[in-house]
CSV table of C-alpha atoms in Angstrom, one decimal:
chain,number,residue,atom,x,y,z
I,115,MET,CA,-13.5,-54.8,-31.4
I,116,ARG,CA,-12.5,-54.9,-27.7
I,117,ASN,CA,-9.0,-54.0,-29.0
I,118,THR,CA,-10.2,-50.9,-29.8
I,119,THR,CA,-12.8,-50.1,-27.7
I,120,ARG,CA,-9.5,-50.9,-24.8
I,121,ARG,CA,-8.2,-48.9,-27.1
I,122,ARG,CA,-10.1,-45.9,-26.4
I,123,ILE,CA,-10.7,-45.9,-23.2
I,124,LEU,CA,-6.3,-45.5,-22.5
I,125,GLN,CA,-5.9,-43.0,-25.0
I,126,GLY,CA,-9.8,-40.9,-23.6
I,127,ALA,CA,-8.0,-41.1,-19.9
I,128,ALA,CA,-4.6,-40.5,-20.7
I,129,GLY,CA,-6.0,-36.9,-22.7
I,130,LEU,CA,-7.4,-36.3,-19.4
I,131,ALA,CA,-5.1,-36.8,-16.9
I,132,ALA,CA,-2.5,-34.3,-18.9
I,133,ALA,CA,-5.8,-32.5,-19.4
I,134,THR,CA,-5.4,-32.5,-15.4
I,135,ALA,CA,-1.7,-31.7,-14.8
I,136,LEU,CA,-2.1,-28.2,-17.1
I,137,MET,CA,-5.3,-27.3,-15.3
I,138,PRO,CA,-3.5,-25.2,-11.1
I,139,SER,CA,-5.0,-26.0,-8.2
I,140,PRO,CA,-6.5,-24.1,-6.2
I,141,LEU,CA,-6.1,-25.7,-2.9
I,142,ILE,CA,-3.2,-27.7,-2.6
I,143,ALA,CA,0.3,-25.5,-2.2
I,144,ALA,CA,2.6,-27.6,-4.4
I,145,ASN,CA,5.4,-26.0,-1.6
I,146,ASN,CA,5.8,-27.5,2.1
I,147,PRO,CA,6.6,-25.0,3.2
I,148,LEU,CA,4.4,-22.7,2.0
I,149,GLN,CA,5.9,-20.0,-0.6
I,150,ILE,CA,4.8,-16.5,0.4
I,151,GLY,CA,7.0,-14.5,-1.7
I,152,ILE,CA,6.0,-10.3,-1.3
I,153,VAL,CA,6.6,-7.2,-3.2
I,154,GLY,CA,6.5,-4.1,-2.3
I,155,LYS,CA,6.6,-0.6,-4.3
I,156,VAL,CA,10.1,0.9,-3.1
I,157,LYS,CA,13.2,0.6,-1.0
I,158,ILE,CA,12.5,2.9,1.2
I,159,PRO,CA,12.1,2.7,5.3
I,160,TRP,CA,8.4,2.5,4.9
I,161,PHE,CA,8.5,-0.9,2.8
I,162,ASP,CA,11.5,-2.0,5.4
I,163,ASN,CA,8.7,-2.5,8.4
I,164,VAL,CA,7.0,-4.0,5.8
I,165,ALA,CA,9.7,-6.6,5.3
I,166,LYS,CA,9.4,-6.8,9.7
I,167,GLY,CA,5.9,-8.5,9.0
I,168,VAL,CA,6.3,-10.0,6.6
I,169,GLU,CA,9.6,-12.4,8.2
I,170,LYS,CA,7.9,-12.4,11.8
I,171,ALA,CA,4.7,-14.4,10.0
I,172,GLY,CA,6.5,-16.2,8.2
I,173,THR,CA,8.1,-18.3,11.3
I,174,ASP,CA,4.6,-16.5,13.8
I,175,LEU,CA,2.9,-19.3,10.4
I,176,GLY,CA,5.3,-21.7,9.2
I,177,VAL,CA,5.7,-21.0,6.2
I,178,THR,CA,8.8,-19.5,3.6
I,179,ALA,CA,8.8,-15.8,3.2
I,180,SER,CA,10.6,-12.6,2.1
I,181,ILE,CA,9.6,-9.3,0.5
I,182,ILE,CA,11.6,-8.3,-3.2
I,183,ASN,CA,11.5,-4.6,-2.2
I,184,PRO,CA,13.0,-2.9,-5.6
I,185,THR,CA,15.4,0.1,-6.2
I,186,THR,CA,13.1,2.7,-8.1
I,187,ASP,CA,9.4,2.7,-8.1
I,188,ASP,CA,9.6,2.1,-12.2
I,189,PRO,CA,6.3,-0.5,-12.1
I,190,ALA,CA,8.2,-2.1,-14.8
I,191,GLU,CA,10.8,-3.7,-12.2
I,192,GLN,CA,7.3,-5.2,-9.8
I,193,VAL,CA,6.5,-7.1,-12.6
I,194,ARG,CA,9.8,-8.9,-13.0
I,195,ALA,CA,10.7,-9.1,-9.8
I,196,ILE,CA,6.2,-10.8,-9.9
I,197,GLU,CA,8.1,-12.9,-12.6
I,198,ASP,CA,10.6,-14.5,-11.1
I,199,LEU,CA,8.9,-14.6,-8.5
I,200,ILE,CA,5.9,-17.3,-11.1
I,201,ALA,CA,9.6,-18.8,-12.4
I,202,LYS,CA,10.5,-19.9,-8.8
I,203,LYS,CA,6.5,-21.9,-9.3
I,204,VAL,CA,6.0,-19.5,-5.3
I,205,ASP,CA,2.3,-20.5,-4.1
I,206,VAL,CA,1.2,-17.2,-3.4
I,207,ILE,CA,2.3,-13.7,-4.5
I,208,GLY,CA,1.1,-10.7,-3.1
I,209,VAL,CA,2.0,-6.8,-4.2
I,210,ILE,CA,1.0,-3.4,-3.3
I,211,PRO,CA,1.9,-2.2,-6.4
I,212,ASN,CA,2.9,1.9,-8.3
I,213,ASP,CA,0.9,1.1,-10.6
I,214,ALA,CA,-2.4,-1.1,-10.5
I,215,LYS,CA,-2.8,-1.5,-14.4
I,216,ALA,CA,0.5,-2.0,-15.2
I,217,VAL,CA,0.9,-5.1,-12.6
I,218,GLU,CA,-2.4,-6.7,-14.8
I,219,PRO,CA,-1.4,-8.8,-17.3
I,220,VAL,CA,2.1,-10.4,-15.1
I,221,LEU,CA,-0.1,-11.3,-12.4
I,222,GLY,CA,-3.3,-12.8,-14.6
I,223,ARG,CA,0.6,-15.6,-15.5
I,224,ALA,CA,0.4,-15.9,-11.7
I,225,GLN,CA,-3.4,-17.0,-11.7
I,226,ALA,CA,-3.3,-19.1,-14.9
I,227,ALA,CA,-0.1,-21.3,-13.0
I,228,GLY,CA,-1.5,-21.9,-9.8
I,229,ILE,CA,-0.8,-19.1,-7.9
I,230,LYS,CA,-2.8,-16.9,-4.5
I,231,VAL,CA,-1.5,-13.2,-5.8
I,232,VAL,CA,-2.9,-11.2,-2.3
I,233,MET,CA,-2.6,-7.2,-3.0
I,234,ASN,CA,-2.8,-4.6,-0.2
I,235,GLU,CA,-3.4,-0.7,-1.0
I,236,SER,CA,-4.6,-2.0,-4.5
I,237,PRO,CA,-8.8,-2.3,-3.0
I,238,GLY,CA,-11.1,-4.3,-6.5
I,239,GLN,CA,-7.2,-5.2,-8.2
I,240,LYS,CA,-8.0,-6.9,-11.7
I,241,ASN,CA,-6.5,-9.3,-11.9
I,242,ALA,CA,-6.2,-10.7,-7.4
I,243,ASP,CA,-7.9,-13.2,-5.5
I,244,TRP,CA,-7.6,-10.9,-2.7
I,245,ASP,CA,-6.9,-8.0,-1.4
I,246,VAL,CA,-6.2,-6.1,2.8
I,247,GLU,CA,-5.7,-3.1,3.9
I,248,LEU,CA,-4.8,-1.3,7.8
I,249,ILE,CA,-7.2,2.2,7.7
I,250,GLN,CA,-10.7,3.0,6.4
I,251,ASP,CA,-9.6,5.2,3.1
I,252,GLN,CA,-12.7,8.2,2.2
I,253,ALA,CA,-12.0,8.0,6.4
I,254,PHE,CA,-8.1,8.2,6.0
I,255,GLY,CA,-8.3,11.3,3.6
I,256,GLU,CA,-10.0,12.9,5.5
I,257,ALA,CA,-8.4,12.9,9.0
I,258,HIS,CA,-5.5,14.2,6.8
I,259,LEU,CA,-7.5,16.8,5.7
I,260,GLU,CA,-9.2,17.7,8.6
I,261,SER,CA,-5.8,18.0,10.9
I,262,PHE,CA,-4.3,20.2,7.9
I,263,ALA,CA,-7.5,22.6,7.6
I,264,GLU,CA,-7.8,23.5,11.4
I,265,ALA,CA,-3.4,24.2,11.1
I,266,ILE,CA,-4.1,26.6,8.3
I,267,GLY,CA,-6.8,27.8,9.5
I,268,GLY,CA,-9.6,26.6,6.7
I,269,GLU,CA,-8.2,29.1,4.1
I,270,GLY,CA,-5.5,29.7,1.5
I,271,LYS,CA,-3.4,28.2,-0.8
I,272,TYR,CA,-1.8,24.7,-0.5
I,273,VAL,CA,-0.2,22.0,-3.0
I,274,LEU,CA,-1.2,18.4,-3.2
I,275,TYR,CA,1.8,15.8,-2.6
I,276,VAL,CA,1.0,11.7,-3.7
I,277,GLY,CA,3.5,9.2,-4.3
I,278,GLY,CA,3.0,8.6,-8.0
I,279,LEU,CA,0.5,10.3,-10.3
I,280,THR,CA,-0.8,6.8,-11.3
I,281,VAL,CA,-0.2,5.0,-7.0
I,282,THR,CA,-3.9,3.6,-7.1
I,283,LEU,CA,-4.7,4.3,-2.8
I,284,HIS,CA,-3.0,7.8,-2.8
I,285,ASN,CA,-4.8,9.3,-5.4
I,286,LEU,CA,-8.0,7.8,-3.4
I,287,TRP,CA,-7.7,9.5,-0.2
I,288,ALA,CA,-6.5,13.0,-2.3
I,289,ASP,CA,-9.4,12.3,-4.1
I,290,TYR,CA,-11.5,12.4,-0.5
I,291,ALA,CA,-9.4,14.6,1.3
I,292,VAL,CA,-9.8,17.1,-1.7
I,293,ALA,CA,-13.4,16.6,-2.1
I,294,LEU,CA,-14.6,17.7,1.4
I,295,GLN,CA,-11.9,20.3,1.0
I,296,LYS,CA,-14.3,22.2,-1.4
I,297,LYS,CA,-17.7,21.3,0.6
I,298,LYS,CA,-15.9,22.0,4.0
I,299,TYR,CA,-13.0,24.6,3.2
I,300,PRO,CA,-14.1,27.1,0.1
I,301,LYS,CA,-11.5,29.5,1.1
I,302,MET,CA,-9.2,27.4,0.9
I,303,GLN,CA,-7.0,26.7,-2.5
I,304,GLN,CA,-5.3,24.5,-4.6
I,305,ILE,CA,-2.6,25.5,-6.9
I,306,GLY,CA,-1.6,23.3,-9.0
I,307,ASP,CA,-1.7,19.3,-10.3
I,308,ARG,CA,-1.3,17.6,-8.0
I,309,PHE,CA,2.3,16.5,-7.6
I,310,GLY,CA,3.7,12.6,-7.8
I,311,VAL,CA,7.2,12.9,-5.5
I,312,SER,CA,7.0,11.0,-1.6
I,313,ASN,CA,7.6,8.2,-2.6
I,314,SER,CA,11.0,10.0,-2.6
I,315,VAL,CA,12.4,12.2,0.3
I,316,GLU,CA,14.7,14.6,-2.2
I,317,ASP,CA,12.7,15.4,-4.8
I,318,SER,CA,9.4,15.1,-2.1
I,319,TYR,CA,12.3,18.5,-0.5
I,320,LYS,CA,13.1,19.8,-4.4
I,321,THR,CA,9.1,20.6,-4.7
I,322,ALA,CA,8.6,22.1,-1.4
I,323,VAL,CA,11.6,24.3,-1.9
I,324,ASP,CA,10.2,25.3,-5.6
I,325,GLN,CA,7.1,25.8,-5.2
I,326,MET,CA,7.8,27.9,-1.8
I,327,ARG,CA,10.2,29.7,-3.6
I,328,ALA,CA,6.7,30.1,-6.7
I,329,ILE,CA,3.6,31.0,-3.9
I,330,PRO,CA,5.1,33.0,-1.0
I,331,ASP,CA,1.4,32.8,0.6
I,332,LEU,CA,1.7,29.1,0.3
I,333,LYS,CA,0.2,27.8,3.4
I,334,GLY,CA,0.7,24.1,2.9
I,335,ILE,CA,2.0,20.8,1.9
I,336,LEU,CA,-0.9,18.2,2.3
I,337,ILE,CA,0.2,15.0,1.4
I,338,PHE,CA,0.2,11.3,1.0
I,339,GLY,CA,3.1,9.1,0.6
I,340,ALA,CA,4.6,7.9,3.7
I,341,ASN,CA,8.6,9.6,1.8
I,342,GLY,CA,6.9,13.1,1.2
I,343,PRO,CA,6.1,14.9,5.5
I,344,ILE,CA,9.5,13.8,5.9
I,345,GLY,CA,11.1,16.1,2.8
I,346,ALA,CA,8.6,19.2,3.1
I,347,GLY,CA,9.5,19.0,6.7
I,348,GLN,CA,12.7,19.1,6.5
I,349,ALA,CA,13.0,22.4,3.0
I,350,VAL,CA,10.6,23.8,5.7
I,351,ALA,CA,13.1,23.4,8.9
I,352,ASP,CA,15.5,24.1,6.3
I,353,ARG,CA,14.0,27.3,4.3
I,354,GLU,CA,12.9,28.9,8.6
I,355,MET,CA,9.1,28.4,7.3
I,356,ILE,CA,7.9,26.0,10.4
I,357,GLY,CA,4.5,27.8,11.6
I,358,LYS,CA,4.9,29.5,7.9
I,359,VAL,CA,4.1,26.4,5.9
I,360,ILE,CA,2.6,23.4,7.2
I,361,VAL,CA,3.1,20.5,6.3
I,362,VAL,CA,0.4,17.1,7.2
I,363,GLY,CA,1.2,13.6,5.9
I,364,PRO,CA,1.8,10.0,6.6
I,365,PHE,CA,5.0,9.3,7.7
I,366,ILE,CA,7.1,6.7,9.8
I,367,PRO,CA,6.7,8.0,13.1
I,368,SER,CA,11.0,7.4,14.1
I,369,GLN,CA,12.2,8.1,10.8
I,370,GLY,CA,9.9,12.1,10.7
I,371,ALA,CA,10.5,12.7,14.9
I,372,LYS,CA,12.7,15.0,15.2
I,373,LEU,CA,10.8,17.1,11.9
I,374,MET,CA,7.6,16.8,14.5
I,375,LYS,CA,8.6,17.7,17.2
I,376,GLN,CA,11.2,21.2,15.5
I,377,GLY,CA,7.3,22.0,14.6
I,378,ALA,CA,7.8,21.4,10.5
I,379,ILE,CA,5.6,17.9,10.2
I,380,THR,CA,2.3,19.5,12.2
I,381,ARG,CA,0.8,15.9,12.2
I,382,GLY,CA,-0.3,13.1,10.5
I,383,PHE,CA,-2.0,9.5,9.9
I,384,LEU,CA,-1.0,6.3,9.7
I,385,TRP,CA,-1.3,2.5,10.1
I,386,ASN,CA,1.6,0.3,11.4
I,387,PRO,CA,2.8,-1.6,8.2
I,388,ILE,CA,5.4,-4.2,10.0
I,389,ASP,CA,0.8,-5.2,10.6
I,390,ALA,CA,0.5,-4.7,7.2
I,391,GLY,CA,3.4,-7.4,6.0
I,392,TYR,CA,1.7,-9.8,8.5
I,393,ALA,CA,-1.4,-9.7,7.1
I,394,MET,CA,-0.4,-10.5,4.0
I,395,VAL,CA,1.3,-12.9,4.3
I,396,GLN,CA,-1.9,-14.8,7.2
I,397,LEU,CA,-3.9,-14.1,4.2
I,398,GLY,CA,-1.6,-15.8,1.4
I,399,LYS,CA,-1.2,-18.4,4.2
I,400,ILE,CA,-5.5,-18.9,4.8
I,401,LEU,CA,-5.9,-18.3,0.7
I,402,ALA,CA,-3.2,-21.2,-0.5
I,403,ASP,CA,-4.7,-23.8,2.5
I,404,GLY,CA,-8.8,-23.8,0.3
I,405,LYS,CA,-9.9,-21.9,2.6
I,406,THR,CA,-11.9,-18.5,2.6
I,407,PRO,CA,-12.2,-14.6,4.0
I,408,ALA,CA,-15.5,-14.4,6.8
I,409,ASP,CA,-16.4,-12.0,7.8
I,410,GLY,CA,-15.2,-11.0,12.0
I,411,MET,CA,-12.3,-13.2,11.3
I,412,ASP,CA,-9.1,-12.7,13.0
I,413,ILE,CA,-5.2,-11.4,12.4
I,414,PRO,CA,-3.1,-11.0,14.9
I,415,GLY,CA,-1.9,-7.2,15.2
I,416,LEU,CA,-5.5,-6.4,13.6
I,417,GLY,CA,-8.1,-7.7,15.0
I,418,PRO,CA,-12.1,-8.7,13.7
I,419,VAL,CA,-12.1,-7.3,10.8
I,420,LYS,CA,-14.2,-6.5,7.7
I,421,VAL,CA,-14.6,-9.0,4.7
I,422,GLU,CA,-15.5,-7.3,1.4
I,423,ASN,CA,-17.4,-9.7,-1.2
I,424,ASP,CA,-17.7,-7.3,-4.4
I,425,ILE,CA,-14.5,-6.0,-4.0
I,426,ARG,CA,-13.5,-9.1,-2.6
I,427,THR,CA,-10.9,-7.0,0.6
I,428,ILE,CA,-10.9,-7.7,3.6
I,429,ARG,CA,-10.0,-4.6,5.9
I,430,ALA,CA,-9.3,-3.5,9.3
I,431,ASN,CA,-9.7,-0.4,11.1
I,432,LYS,CA,-6.0,0.7,12.7
I,433,MET,CA,-5.5,4.4,11.6
I,434,LEU,CA,-2.5,5.5,13.9
I,435,ASP,CA,-2.8,9.5,15.2
I,436,ILE,CA,0.9,10.5,15.4
I,437,ASN,CA,0.8,13.7,16.4
I,438,PRO,CA,3.5,16.1,18.8
I,439,GLY,CA,1.7,13.6,22.5
I,440,SER,CA,1.9,10.6,20.0
I,441,ILE,CA,5.0,10.7,18.4
I,442,ASP,CA,7.7,9.4,21.6
I,443,GLU,CA,5.5,5.7,21.9
I,444,LEU,CA,4.9,5.4,17.5
I,445,ALA,CA,8.4,5.9,17.7
I,446,LYS,CA,9.0,3.2,19.7
I,447,LEU,CA,7.1,0.8,17.5
I,448,ILE,CA,8.0,2.3,14.1
């Protein structure tokens, strides 16, 4: 009887130990130093700057932080990169997704493996722990629309670029812009559907040329996606349409300074991608250390942030105004 009881106790203890071993520990990081892997959208200048922030945060915070920037914006490439990071057993994975739904399953597998998941440009992402944003989405979309409307005189035909039809925030910003246009500037007319081209300078250039040919009275191109203004602006310059076709949208100042000084790009707004990379790593470290984001906490480069618990999003307000008066100083920064 005594032996039977002892066997049952040992069997129960062994079973508990096995079950515990299979459960991820949300509070204790597996690696020392902490390992954080970020996956960008595609290898373009914007994400080269995100990489600078990732690397700086790694140095400042004493963690091993790196970034993978896929060669194309095919969501399958991001999925493969995330799978590689899961296999390497990193502590935190951060993603700026091309297609939020496409990465849901693999993010779920990361969480099941005990890996913390942080996002940028994907508030409310399924199978993620938290998202960090450097701007207020509605204000960002509407600021571009107001500047665009002012530049084209509040009326006329325009076309709209986004990075891709599945890029969540590009389309959200466009939604806010179009809603304001319809409400406040009814004489403005969007022609056709959104063009998912602004992740590529070449595609943005070609689409601008095609649209200027197809729409002789085109007044402008409103863009969300940092390569879009570069391609469209160059097309406007090459076609000698500066001042006739207006280009407004976010872009890397050092990449577009010449075009803005020529008048081929009129204005844009953005945040510092270096800060975005830094913020993702810092957020990842906070979570891996078992801490919870708190309203008003300070993130270097961002200052005090607002925490939106319902969509698990940390939000700063760091929108930069790119215009002829600010372009030189901003080009020195990014």
